[in-house]
Tab-separated table of N, CA and C in Angstrom:
chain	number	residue	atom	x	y	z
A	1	UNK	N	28.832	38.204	24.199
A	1	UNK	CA	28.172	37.895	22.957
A	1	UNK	C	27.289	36.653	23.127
A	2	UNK	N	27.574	35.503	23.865
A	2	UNK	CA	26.867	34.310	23.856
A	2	UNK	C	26.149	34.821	24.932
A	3	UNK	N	26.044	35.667	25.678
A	3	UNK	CA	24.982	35.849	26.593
A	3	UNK	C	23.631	37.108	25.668
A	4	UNK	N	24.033	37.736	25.059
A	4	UNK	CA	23.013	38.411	23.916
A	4	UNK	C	22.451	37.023	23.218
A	5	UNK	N	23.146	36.675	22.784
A	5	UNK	CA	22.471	35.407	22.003
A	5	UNK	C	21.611	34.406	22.842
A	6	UNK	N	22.107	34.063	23.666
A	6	UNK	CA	21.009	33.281	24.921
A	6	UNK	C	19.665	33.702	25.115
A	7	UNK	N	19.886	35.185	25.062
A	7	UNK	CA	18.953	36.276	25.631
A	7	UNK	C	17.892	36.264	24.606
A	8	UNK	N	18.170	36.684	23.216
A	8	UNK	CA	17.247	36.834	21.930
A	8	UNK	C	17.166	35.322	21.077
A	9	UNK	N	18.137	34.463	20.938
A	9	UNK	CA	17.954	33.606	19.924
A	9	UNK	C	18.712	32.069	20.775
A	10	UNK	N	17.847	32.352	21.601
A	10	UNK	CA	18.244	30.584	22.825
A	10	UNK	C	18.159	29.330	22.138
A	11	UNK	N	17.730	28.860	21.147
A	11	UNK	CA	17.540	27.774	19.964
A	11	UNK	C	19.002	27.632	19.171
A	12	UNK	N	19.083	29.260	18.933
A	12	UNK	CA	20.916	29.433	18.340
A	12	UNK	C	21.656	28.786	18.952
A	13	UNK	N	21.667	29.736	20.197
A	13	UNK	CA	22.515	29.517	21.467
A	13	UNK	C	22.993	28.128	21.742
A	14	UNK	N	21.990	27.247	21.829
A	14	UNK	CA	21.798	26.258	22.397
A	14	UNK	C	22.552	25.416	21.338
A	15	UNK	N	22.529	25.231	20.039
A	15	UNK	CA	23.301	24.737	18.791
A	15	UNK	C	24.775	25.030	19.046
A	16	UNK	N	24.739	26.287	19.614
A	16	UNK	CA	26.229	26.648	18.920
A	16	UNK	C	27.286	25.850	20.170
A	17	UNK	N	26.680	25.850	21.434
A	17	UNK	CA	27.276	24.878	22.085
A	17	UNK	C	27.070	23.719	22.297
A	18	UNK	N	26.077	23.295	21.830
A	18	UNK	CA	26.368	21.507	21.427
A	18	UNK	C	27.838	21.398	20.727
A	19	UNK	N	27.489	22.290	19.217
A	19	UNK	CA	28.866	22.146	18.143
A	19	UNK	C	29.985	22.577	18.947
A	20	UNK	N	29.994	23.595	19.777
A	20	UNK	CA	31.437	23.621	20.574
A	20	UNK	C	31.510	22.371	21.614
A	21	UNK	N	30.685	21.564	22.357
A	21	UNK	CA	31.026	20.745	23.253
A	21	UNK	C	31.626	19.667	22.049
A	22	UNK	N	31.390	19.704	20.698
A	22	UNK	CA	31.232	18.186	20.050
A	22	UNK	C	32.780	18.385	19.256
A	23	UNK	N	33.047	19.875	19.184
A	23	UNK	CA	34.417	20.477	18.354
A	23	UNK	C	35.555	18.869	18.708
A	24	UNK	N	35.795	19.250	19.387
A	24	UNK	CA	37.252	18.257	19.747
A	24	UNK	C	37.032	16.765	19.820
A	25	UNK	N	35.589	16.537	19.471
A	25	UNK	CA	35.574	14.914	18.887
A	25	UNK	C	35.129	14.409	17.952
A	26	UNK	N	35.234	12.764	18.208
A	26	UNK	CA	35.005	12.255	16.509
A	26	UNK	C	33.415	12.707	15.614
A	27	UNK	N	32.569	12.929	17.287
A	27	UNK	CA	31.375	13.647	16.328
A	27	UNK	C	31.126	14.819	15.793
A	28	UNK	N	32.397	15.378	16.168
A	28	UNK	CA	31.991	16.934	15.372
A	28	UNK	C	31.263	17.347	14.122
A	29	UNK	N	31.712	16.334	13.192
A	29	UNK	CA	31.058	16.611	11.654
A	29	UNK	C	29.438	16.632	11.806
A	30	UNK	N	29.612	15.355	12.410
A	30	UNK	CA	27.933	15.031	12.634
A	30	UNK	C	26.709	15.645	13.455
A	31	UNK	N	27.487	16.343	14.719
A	31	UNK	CA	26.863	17.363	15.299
A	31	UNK	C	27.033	18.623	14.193
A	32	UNK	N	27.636	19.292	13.932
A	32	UNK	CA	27.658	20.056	13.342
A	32	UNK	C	27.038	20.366	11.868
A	33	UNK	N	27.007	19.522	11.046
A	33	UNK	CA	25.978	19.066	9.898
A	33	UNK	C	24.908	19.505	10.501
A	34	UNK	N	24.207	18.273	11.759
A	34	UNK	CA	23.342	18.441	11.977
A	34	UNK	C	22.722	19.883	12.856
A	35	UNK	N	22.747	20.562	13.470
A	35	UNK	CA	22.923	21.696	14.223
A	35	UNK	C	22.995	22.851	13.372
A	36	UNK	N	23.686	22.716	12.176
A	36	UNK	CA	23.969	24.137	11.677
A	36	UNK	C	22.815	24.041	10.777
A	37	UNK	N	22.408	22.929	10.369
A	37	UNK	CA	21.052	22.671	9.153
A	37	UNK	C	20.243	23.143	10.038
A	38	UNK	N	19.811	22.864	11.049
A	38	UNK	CA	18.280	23.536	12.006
A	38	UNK	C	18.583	24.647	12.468
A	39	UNK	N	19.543	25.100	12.751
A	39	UNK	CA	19.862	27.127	13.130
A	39	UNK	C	19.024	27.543	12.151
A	40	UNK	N	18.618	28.822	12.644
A	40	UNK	CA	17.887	30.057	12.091
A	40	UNK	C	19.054	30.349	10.946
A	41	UNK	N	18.635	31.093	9.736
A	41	UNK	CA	19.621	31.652	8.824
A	41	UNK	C	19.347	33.008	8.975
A	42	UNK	N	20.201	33.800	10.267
A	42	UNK	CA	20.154	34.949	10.526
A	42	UNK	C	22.188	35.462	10.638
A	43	UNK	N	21.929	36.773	10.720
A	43	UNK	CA	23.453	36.895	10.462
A	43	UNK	C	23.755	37.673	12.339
A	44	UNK	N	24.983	37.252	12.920
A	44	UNK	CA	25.214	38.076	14.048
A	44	UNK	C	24.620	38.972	13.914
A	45	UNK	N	24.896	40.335	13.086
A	45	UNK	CA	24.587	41.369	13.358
A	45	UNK	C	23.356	41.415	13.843
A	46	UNK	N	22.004	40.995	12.914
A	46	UNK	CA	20.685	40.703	13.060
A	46	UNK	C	20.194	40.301	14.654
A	47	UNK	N	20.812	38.741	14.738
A	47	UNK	CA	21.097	37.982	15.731
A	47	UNK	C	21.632	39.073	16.909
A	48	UNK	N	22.186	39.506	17.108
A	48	UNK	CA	23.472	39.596	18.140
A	48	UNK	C	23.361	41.285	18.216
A	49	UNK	N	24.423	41.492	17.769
A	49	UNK	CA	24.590	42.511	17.666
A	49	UNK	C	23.638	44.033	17.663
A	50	UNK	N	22.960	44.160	16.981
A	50	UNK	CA	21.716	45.069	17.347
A	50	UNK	C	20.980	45.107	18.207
A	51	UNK	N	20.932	44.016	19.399
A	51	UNK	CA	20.453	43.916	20.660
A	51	UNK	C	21.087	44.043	21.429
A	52	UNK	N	22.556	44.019	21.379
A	52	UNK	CA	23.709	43.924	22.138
A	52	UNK	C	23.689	45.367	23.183
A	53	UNK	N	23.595	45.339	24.307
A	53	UNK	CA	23.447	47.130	24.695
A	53	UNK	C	24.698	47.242	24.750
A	54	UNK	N	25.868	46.700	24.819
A	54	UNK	CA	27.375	46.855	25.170
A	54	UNK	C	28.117	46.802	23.530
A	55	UNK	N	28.078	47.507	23.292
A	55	UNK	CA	29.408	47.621	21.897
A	55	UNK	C	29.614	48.205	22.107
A	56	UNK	N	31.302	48.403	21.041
A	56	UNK	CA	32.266	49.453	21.026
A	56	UNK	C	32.637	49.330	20.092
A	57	UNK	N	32.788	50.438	19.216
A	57	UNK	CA	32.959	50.529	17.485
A	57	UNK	C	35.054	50.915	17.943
A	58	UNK	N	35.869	50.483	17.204
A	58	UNK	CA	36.800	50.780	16.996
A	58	UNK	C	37.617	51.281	15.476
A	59	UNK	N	38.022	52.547	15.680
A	59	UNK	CA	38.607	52.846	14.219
A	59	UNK	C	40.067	52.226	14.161
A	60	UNK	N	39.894	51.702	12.802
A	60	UNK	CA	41.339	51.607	12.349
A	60	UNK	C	42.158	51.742	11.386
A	61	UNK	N	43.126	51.148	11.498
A	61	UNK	CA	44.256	52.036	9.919
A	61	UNK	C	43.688	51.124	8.584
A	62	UNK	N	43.215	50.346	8.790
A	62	UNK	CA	42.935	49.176	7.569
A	62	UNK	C	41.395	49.319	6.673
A	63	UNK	N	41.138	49.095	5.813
A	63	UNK	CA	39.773	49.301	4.835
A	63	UNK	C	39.379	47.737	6.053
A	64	UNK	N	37.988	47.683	6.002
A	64	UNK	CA	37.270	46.599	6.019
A	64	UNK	C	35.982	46.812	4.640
A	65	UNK	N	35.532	45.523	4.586
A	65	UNK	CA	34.435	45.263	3.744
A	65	UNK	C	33.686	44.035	4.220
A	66	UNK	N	32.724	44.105	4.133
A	66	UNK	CA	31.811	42.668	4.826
A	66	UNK	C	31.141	42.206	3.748
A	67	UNK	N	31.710	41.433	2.872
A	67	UNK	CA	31.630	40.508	2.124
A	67	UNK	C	30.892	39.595	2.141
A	68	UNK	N	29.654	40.501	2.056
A	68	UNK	CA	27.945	40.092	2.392
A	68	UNK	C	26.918	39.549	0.934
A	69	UNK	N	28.232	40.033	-0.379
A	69	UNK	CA	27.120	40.065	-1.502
A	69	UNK	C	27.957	40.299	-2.431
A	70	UNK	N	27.218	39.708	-3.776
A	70	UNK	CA	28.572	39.485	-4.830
A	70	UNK	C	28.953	41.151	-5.234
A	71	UNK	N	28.347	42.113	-5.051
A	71	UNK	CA	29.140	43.284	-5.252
A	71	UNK	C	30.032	43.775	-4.171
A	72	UNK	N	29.784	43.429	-2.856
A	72	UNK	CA	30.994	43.376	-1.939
A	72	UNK	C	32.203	42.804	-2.589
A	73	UNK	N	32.276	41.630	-3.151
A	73	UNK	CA	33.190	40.992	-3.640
A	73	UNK	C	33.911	41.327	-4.963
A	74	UNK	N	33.131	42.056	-5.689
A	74	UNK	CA	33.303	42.441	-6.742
A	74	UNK	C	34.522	43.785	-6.053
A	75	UNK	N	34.022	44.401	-5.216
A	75	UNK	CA	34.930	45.137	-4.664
A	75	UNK	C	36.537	45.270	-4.425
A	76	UNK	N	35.939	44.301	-4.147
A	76	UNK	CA	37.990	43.407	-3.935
A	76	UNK	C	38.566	42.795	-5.074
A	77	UNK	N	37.646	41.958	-5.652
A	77	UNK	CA	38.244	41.296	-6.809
A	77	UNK	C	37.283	41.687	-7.809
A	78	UNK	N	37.795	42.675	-8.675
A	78	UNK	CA	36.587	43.074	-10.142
A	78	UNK	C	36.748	42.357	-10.851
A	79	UNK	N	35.815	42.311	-11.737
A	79	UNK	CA	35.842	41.110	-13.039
A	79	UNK	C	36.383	40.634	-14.103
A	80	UNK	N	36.754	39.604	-14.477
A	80	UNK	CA	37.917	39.566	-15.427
A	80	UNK	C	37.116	39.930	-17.041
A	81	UNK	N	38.197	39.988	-17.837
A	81	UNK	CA	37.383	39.473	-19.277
A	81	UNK	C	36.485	39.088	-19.642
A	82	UNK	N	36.662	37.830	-18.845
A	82	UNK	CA	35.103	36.775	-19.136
A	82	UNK	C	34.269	37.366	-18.277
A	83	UNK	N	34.064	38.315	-17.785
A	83	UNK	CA	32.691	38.599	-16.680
A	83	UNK	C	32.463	38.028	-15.453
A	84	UNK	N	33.490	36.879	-15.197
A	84	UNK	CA	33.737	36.359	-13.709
A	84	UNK	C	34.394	37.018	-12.610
């Protein structure tokens, strides 16, 4: 996966391991603030995944939902009374 990403979105790439080299210290917040504000606002799939020549879809016993949008969500949790 980080080698698809290298491949198409090297600017990403390059963020996401600063924030992993910075994870386990006191600068994490601050790398990471900073780093995730200048990333592209693209989603894996976009990113990653659709370029990926290697996937493998797996079925399983469980529902998924990708909780991409307030009617995804609405999905799981419908609305009360008040319309929330």
């Amino acid at each position: 996966m980080l080698a698809t990403l290298k491949e198409h979105k090297p600017a990403m790439h390059d963020a996401a391991i600063r924030i992993a080299a910075a994870w386990d210290t006191p600068e994490r917040k601050a790398v990471l603030e900073t780093e995730f504000a200048g990333m592209e606002k693209i989603s894996v799939d976009y990113a990653v995944m659709e370029k990926a020549k290697e996937v493998m879809v797996l079925q399983t016993p469980y529902k998924w939902d990708d909780v991409g949008s307030w009617q995804a969500l609405e999905r799981l949790h419908p609305q009360d009374a008040d319309g929330n």
